[in-house]
mmCIF file of C-alpha atoms and ligand atoms in Angstrom:
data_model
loop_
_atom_site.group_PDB
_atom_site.id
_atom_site.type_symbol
_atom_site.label_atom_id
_atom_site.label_comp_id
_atom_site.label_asym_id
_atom_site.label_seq_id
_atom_site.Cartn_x
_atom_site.Cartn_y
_atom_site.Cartn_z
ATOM 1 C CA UNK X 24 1.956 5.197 34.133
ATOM 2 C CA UNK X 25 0.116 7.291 31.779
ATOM 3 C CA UNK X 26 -3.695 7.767 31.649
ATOM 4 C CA UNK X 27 -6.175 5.362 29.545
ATOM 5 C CA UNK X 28 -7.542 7.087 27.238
ATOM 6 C CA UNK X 29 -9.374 5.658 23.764
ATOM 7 C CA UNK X 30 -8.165 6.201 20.368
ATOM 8 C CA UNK X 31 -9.321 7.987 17.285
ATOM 9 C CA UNK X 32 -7.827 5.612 14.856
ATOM 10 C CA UNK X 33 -7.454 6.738 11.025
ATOM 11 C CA UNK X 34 -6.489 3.690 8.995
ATOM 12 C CA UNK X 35 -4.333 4.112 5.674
ATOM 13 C CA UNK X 36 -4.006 0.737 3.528
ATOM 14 C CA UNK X 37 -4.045 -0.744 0.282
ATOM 15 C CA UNK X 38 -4.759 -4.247 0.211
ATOM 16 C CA UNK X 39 -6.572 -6.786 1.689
ATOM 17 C CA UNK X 40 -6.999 -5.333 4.791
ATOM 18 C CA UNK X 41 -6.818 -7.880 7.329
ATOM 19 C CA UNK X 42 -5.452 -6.321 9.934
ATOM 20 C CA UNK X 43 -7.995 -3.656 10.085
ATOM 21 C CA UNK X 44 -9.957 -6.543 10.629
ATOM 22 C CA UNK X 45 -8.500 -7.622 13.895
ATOM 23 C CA UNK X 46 -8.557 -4.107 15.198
ATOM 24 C CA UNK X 47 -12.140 -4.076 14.696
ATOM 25 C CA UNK X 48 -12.950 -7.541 15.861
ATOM 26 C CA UNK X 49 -10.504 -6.414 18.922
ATOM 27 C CA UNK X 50 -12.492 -3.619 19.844
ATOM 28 C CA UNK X 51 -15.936 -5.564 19.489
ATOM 29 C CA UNK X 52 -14.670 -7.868 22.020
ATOM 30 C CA UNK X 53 -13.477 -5.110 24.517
ATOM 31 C CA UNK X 54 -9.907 -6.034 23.974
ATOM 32 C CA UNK X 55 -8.752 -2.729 22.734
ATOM 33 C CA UNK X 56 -10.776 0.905 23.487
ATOM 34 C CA UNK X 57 -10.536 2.562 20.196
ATOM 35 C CA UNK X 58 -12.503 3.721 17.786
ATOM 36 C CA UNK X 59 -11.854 3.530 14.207
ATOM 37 C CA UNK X 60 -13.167 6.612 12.538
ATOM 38 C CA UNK X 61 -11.945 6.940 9.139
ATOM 39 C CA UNK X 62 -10.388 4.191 6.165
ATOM 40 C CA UNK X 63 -8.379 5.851 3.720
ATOM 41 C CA UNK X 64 -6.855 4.041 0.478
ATOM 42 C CA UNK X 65 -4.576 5.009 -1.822
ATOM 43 C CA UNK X 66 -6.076 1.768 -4.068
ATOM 44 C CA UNK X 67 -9.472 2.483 -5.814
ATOM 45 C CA UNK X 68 -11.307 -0.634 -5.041
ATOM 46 C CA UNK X 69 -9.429 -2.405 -2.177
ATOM 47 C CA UNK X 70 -11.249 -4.787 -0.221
ATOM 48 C CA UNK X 71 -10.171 -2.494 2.736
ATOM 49 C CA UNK X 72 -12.347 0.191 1.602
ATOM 50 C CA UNK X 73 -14.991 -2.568 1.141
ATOM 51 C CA UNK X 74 -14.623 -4.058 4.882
ATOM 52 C CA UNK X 75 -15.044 -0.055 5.734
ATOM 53 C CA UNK X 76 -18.179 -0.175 3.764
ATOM 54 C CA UNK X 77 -19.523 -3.812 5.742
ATOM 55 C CA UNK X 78 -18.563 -1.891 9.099
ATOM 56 C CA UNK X 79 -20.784 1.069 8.198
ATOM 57 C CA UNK X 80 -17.081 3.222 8.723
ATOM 58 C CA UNK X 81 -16.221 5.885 6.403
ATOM 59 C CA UNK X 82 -14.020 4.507 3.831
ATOM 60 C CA UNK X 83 -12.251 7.192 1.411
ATOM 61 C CA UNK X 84 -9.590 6.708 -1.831
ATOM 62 C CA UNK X 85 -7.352 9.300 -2.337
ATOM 63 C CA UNK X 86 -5.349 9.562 -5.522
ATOM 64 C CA UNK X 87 -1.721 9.445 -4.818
ATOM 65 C CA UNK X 88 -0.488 11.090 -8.482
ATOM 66 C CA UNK X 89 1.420 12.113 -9.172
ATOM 67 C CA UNK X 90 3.588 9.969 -7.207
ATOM 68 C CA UNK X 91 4.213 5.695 -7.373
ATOM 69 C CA UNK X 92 5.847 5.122 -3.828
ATOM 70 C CA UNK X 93 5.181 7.816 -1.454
ATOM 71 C CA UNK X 94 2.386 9.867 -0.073
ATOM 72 C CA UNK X 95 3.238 13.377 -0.657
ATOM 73 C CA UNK X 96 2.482 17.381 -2.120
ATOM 74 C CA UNK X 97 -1.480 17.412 -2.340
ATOM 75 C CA UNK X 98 -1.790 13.889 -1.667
ATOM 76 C CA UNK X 99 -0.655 13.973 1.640
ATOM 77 C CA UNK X 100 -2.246 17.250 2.719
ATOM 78 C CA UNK X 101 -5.545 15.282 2.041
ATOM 79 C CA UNK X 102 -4.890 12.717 3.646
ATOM 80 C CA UNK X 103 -3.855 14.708 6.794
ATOM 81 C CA UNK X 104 -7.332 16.798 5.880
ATOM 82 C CA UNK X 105 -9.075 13.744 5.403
ATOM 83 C CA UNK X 106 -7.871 12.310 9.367
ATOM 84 C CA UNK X 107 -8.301 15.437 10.961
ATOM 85 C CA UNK X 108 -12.201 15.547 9.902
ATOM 86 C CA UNK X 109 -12.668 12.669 11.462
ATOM 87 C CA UNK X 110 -11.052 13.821 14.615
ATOM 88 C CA UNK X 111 -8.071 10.970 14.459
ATOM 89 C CA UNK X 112 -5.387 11.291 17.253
ATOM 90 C CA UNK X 113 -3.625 7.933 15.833
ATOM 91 C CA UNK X 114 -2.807 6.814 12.382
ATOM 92 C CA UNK X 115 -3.020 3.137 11.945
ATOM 93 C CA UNK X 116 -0.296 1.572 8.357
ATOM 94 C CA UNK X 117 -2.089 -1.503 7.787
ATOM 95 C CA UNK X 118 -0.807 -2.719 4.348
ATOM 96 C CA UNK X 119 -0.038 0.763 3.338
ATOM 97 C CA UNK X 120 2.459 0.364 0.469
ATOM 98 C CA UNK X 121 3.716 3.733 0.236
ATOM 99 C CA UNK X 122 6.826 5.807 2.308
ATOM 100 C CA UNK X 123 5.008 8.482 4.472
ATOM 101 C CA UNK X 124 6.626 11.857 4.702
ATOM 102 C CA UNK X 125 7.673 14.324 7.424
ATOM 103 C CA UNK X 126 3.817 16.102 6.699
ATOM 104 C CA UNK X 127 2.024 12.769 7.896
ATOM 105 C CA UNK X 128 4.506 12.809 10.583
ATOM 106 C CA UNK X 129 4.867 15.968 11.802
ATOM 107 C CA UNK X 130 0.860 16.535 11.896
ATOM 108 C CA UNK X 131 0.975 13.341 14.269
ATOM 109 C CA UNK X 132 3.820 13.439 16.457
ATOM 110 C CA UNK X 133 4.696 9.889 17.764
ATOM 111 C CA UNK X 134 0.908 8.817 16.008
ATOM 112 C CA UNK X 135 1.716 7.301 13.389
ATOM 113 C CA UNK X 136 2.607 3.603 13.699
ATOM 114 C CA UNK X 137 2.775 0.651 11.193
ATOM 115 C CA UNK X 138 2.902 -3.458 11.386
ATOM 116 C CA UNK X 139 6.110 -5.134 9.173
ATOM 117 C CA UNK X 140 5.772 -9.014 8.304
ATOM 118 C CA UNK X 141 9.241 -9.337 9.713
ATOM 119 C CA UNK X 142 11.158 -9.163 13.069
ATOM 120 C CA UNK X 143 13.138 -5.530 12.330
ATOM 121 C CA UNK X 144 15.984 -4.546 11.630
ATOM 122 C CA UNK X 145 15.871 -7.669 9.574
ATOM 123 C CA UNK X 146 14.121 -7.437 6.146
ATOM 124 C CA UNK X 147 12.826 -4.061 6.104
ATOM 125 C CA UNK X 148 10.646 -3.440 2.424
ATOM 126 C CA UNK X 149 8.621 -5.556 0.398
ATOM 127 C CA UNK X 150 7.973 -9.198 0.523
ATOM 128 C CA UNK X 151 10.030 -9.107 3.712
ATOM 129 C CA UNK X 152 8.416 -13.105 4.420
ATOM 130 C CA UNK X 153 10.223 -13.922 1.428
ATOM 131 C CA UNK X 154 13.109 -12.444 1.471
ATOM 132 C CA UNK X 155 13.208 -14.227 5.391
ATOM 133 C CA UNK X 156 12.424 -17.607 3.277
ATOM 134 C CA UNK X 157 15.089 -17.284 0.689
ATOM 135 C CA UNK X 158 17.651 -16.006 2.908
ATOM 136 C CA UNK X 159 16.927 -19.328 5.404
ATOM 137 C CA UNK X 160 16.203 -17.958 8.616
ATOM 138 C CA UNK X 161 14.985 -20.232 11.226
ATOM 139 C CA UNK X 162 12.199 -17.963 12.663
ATOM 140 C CA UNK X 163 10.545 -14.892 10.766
ATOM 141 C CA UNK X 164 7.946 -12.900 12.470
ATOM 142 C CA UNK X 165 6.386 -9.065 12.511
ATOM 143 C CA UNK X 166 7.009 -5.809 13.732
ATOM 144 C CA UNK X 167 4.869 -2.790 15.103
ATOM 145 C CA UNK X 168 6.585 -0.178 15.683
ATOM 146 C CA UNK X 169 6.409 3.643 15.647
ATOM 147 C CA UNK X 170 6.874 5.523 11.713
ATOM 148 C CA UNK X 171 10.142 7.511 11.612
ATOM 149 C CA UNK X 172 11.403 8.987 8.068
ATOM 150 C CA UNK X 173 13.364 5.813 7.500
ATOM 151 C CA UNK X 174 12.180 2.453 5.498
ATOM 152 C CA UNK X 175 10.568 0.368 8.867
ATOM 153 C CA UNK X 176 12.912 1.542 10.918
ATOM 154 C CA UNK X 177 11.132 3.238 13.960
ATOM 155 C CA UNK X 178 10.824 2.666 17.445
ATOM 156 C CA UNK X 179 9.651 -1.308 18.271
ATOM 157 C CA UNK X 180 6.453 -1.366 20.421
ATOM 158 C CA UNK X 181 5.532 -5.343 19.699
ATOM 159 C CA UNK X 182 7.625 -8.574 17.753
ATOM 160 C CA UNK X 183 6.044 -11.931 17.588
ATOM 161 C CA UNK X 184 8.260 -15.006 16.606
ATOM 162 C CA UNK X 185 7.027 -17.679 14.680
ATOM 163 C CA UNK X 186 9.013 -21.068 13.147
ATOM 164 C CA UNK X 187 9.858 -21.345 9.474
ATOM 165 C CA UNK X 188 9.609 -25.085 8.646
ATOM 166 C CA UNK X 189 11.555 -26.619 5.861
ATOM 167 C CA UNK X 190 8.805 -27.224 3.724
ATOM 168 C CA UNK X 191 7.273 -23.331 4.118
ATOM 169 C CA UNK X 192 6.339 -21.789 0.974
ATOM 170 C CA UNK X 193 5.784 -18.096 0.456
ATOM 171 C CA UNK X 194 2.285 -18.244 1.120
ATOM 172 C CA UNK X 195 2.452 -20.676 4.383
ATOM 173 C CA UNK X 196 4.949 -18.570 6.163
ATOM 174 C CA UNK X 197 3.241 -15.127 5.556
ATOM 175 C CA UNK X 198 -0.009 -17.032 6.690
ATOM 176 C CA UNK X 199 1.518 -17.867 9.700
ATOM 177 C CA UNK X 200 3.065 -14.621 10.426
ATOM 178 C CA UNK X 201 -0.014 -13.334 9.504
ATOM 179 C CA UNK X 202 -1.944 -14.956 12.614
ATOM 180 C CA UNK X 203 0.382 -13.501 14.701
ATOM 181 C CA UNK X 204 0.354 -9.357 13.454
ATOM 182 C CA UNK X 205 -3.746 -10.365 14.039
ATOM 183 C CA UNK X 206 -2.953 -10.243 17.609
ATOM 184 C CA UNK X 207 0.298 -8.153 18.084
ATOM 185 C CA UNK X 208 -1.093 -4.897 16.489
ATOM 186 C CA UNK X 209 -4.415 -5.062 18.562
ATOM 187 C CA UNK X 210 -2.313 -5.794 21.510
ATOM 188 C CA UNK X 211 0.512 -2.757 20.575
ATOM 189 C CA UNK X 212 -2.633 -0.436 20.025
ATOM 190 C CA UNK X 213 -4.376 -1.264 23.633
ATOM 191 C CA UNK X 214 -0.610 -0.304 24.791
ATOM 192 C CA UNK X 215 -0.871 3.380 23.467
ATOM 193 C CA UNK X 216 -4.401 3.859 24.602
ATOM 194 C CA UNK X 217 -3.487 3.039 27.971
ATOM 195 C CA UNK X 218 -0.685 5.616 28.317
ATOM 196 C CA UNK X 219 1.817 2.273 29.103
ATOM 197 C CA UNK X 220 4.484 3.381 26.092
ATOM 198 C CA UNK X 221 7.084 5.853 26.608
ATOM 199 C CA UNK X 222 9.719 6.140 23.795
ATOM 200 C CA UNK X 223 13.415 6.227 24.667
ATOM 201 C CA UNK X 224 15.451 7.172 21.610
ATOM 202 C CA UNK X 225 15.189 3.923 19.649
ATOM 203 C CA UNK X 226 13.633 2.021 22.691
ATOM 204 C CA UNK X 227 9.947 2.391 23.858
ATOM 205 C CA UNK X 228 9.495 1.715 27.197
ATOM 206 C CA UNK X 229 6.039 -0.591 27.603
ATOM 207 C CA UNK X 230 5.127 0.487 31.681
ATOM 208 C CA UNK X 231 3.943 -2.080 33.705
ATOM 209 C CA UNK X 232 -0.544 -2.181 34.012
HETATM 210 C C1 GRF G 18 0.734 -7.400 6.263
HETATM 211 O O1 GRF G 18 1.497 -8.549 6.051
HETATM 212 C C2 GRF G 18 1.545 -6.307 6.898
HETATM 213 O O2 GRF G 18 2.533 -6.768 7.735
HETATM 214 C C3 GRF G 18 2.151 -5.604 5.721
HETATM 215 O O3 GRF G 18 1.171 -5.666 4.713
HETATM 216 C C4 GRF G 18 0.300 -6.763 4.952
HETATM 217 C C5 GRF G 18 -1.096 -6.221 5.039
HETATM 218 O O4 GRF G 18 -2.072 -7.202 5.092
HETATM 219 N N1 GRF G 18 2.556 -4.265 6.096
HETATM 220 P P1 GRF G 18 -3.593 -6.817 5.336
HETATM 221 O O5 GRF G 18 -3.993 -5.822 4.241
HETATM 222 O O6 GRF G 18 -3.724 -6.243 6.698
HETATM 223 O O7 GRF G 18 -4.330 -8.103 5.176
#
């Protein structure tokens, strides 16, 4: 078993921010030791930069231009600028709607990690709730896993299942799902701070506490 120690967490996001939320509320109530030490946005105005603001954390936008669906060139290098600064040893996607490159990656080695609305390798991308919905799965869920180069397709740490009833909209099933990535990443990021993962190829390895 690996040694507790707490994290630096850098969050990157562009929405809503909700799941920063429950990382913060999780650490409040001594459920996860981290610190989160810097909010970064690629969205001028998200409410995640404003949640940053209400916590009293550091909340910075950085233009992504020239590109529309991936964090690279001098956007990225801030970014990884912008995390080191703040002495981040873990980079928290929480609604980050962008592809991060090999630089993100390679400046945090097996750091990086990311929460899907889906239960991967099924409906990696956008809307994956909804394409669960249309395509009439029984159960949908989400996904933390580690980043890799691919599309949502690194290393699982966490899945939690929910039920898709026959009357679900859009917007009920992601709500659902959503109460569920509110405890799984928490839950995945208490698992890295105390040492417990070790990845295995495509497997990681969660060591008993
Ligand atoms: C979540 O559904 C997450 O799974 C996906 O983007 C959404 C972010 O929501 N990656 P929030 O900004 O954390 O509220």
């Amino acid at each position: 078993m690996g040694r507790m120690s707490k994290l630096c967490i850098g969050v990157l996001g562009s929405g809503s921010g909700s799941n920063m939320q429950s990382i913060l509320d999780a650490i409040a109530a001594g459920r996860l030791a981290a610190d989160v030490a810097c909010v970064i946005s690629d969205v001028p105005g998200a409410r995640i930069l404003e949640r940053a603001r209400t916590h009293q954390l550091p909340g910075v936008y950085i233009d992504p231009a020239p590109f529309k669906t991936k964090l690279d060139g001098m956007a990225e290098q801030c970014v990884i600028e912008t995390l080191r600064a703040h002495g981040v040893d873990t980079v928290v996607l929480a609604g980050f709607m962008r592809m991060v490159k090999p630089g993100l990656l390679r400046a945090f080695p097996q750091r990086v990690v990311n929460i899907h609305p889906a239960l991967l390798p099924a409906f990696p991308g956008m809307q994956a709730w909804e394409q669960a919905l249309k395509h009439g799965a029984k159960v949908a869920g989400c996904t933390v896993h580690f980043v890799d180069e691919g599309m949502d397709t690194g290393p699982i740490i966490v899945q939690r299942v929910v039920p898709v009833h026959c009357d679900d909209t859009a917007a009920s099933l992601h709500a659902r799902i959503q109460e569920q990535e509110h405890q799984a990443y928490p839950e995945a990021l208490q698992l890295l701070a105390e040492g417990r993962l070790r990845v295995e190829g495509r497997r990681v390895l969660v060591q008993s506490a």
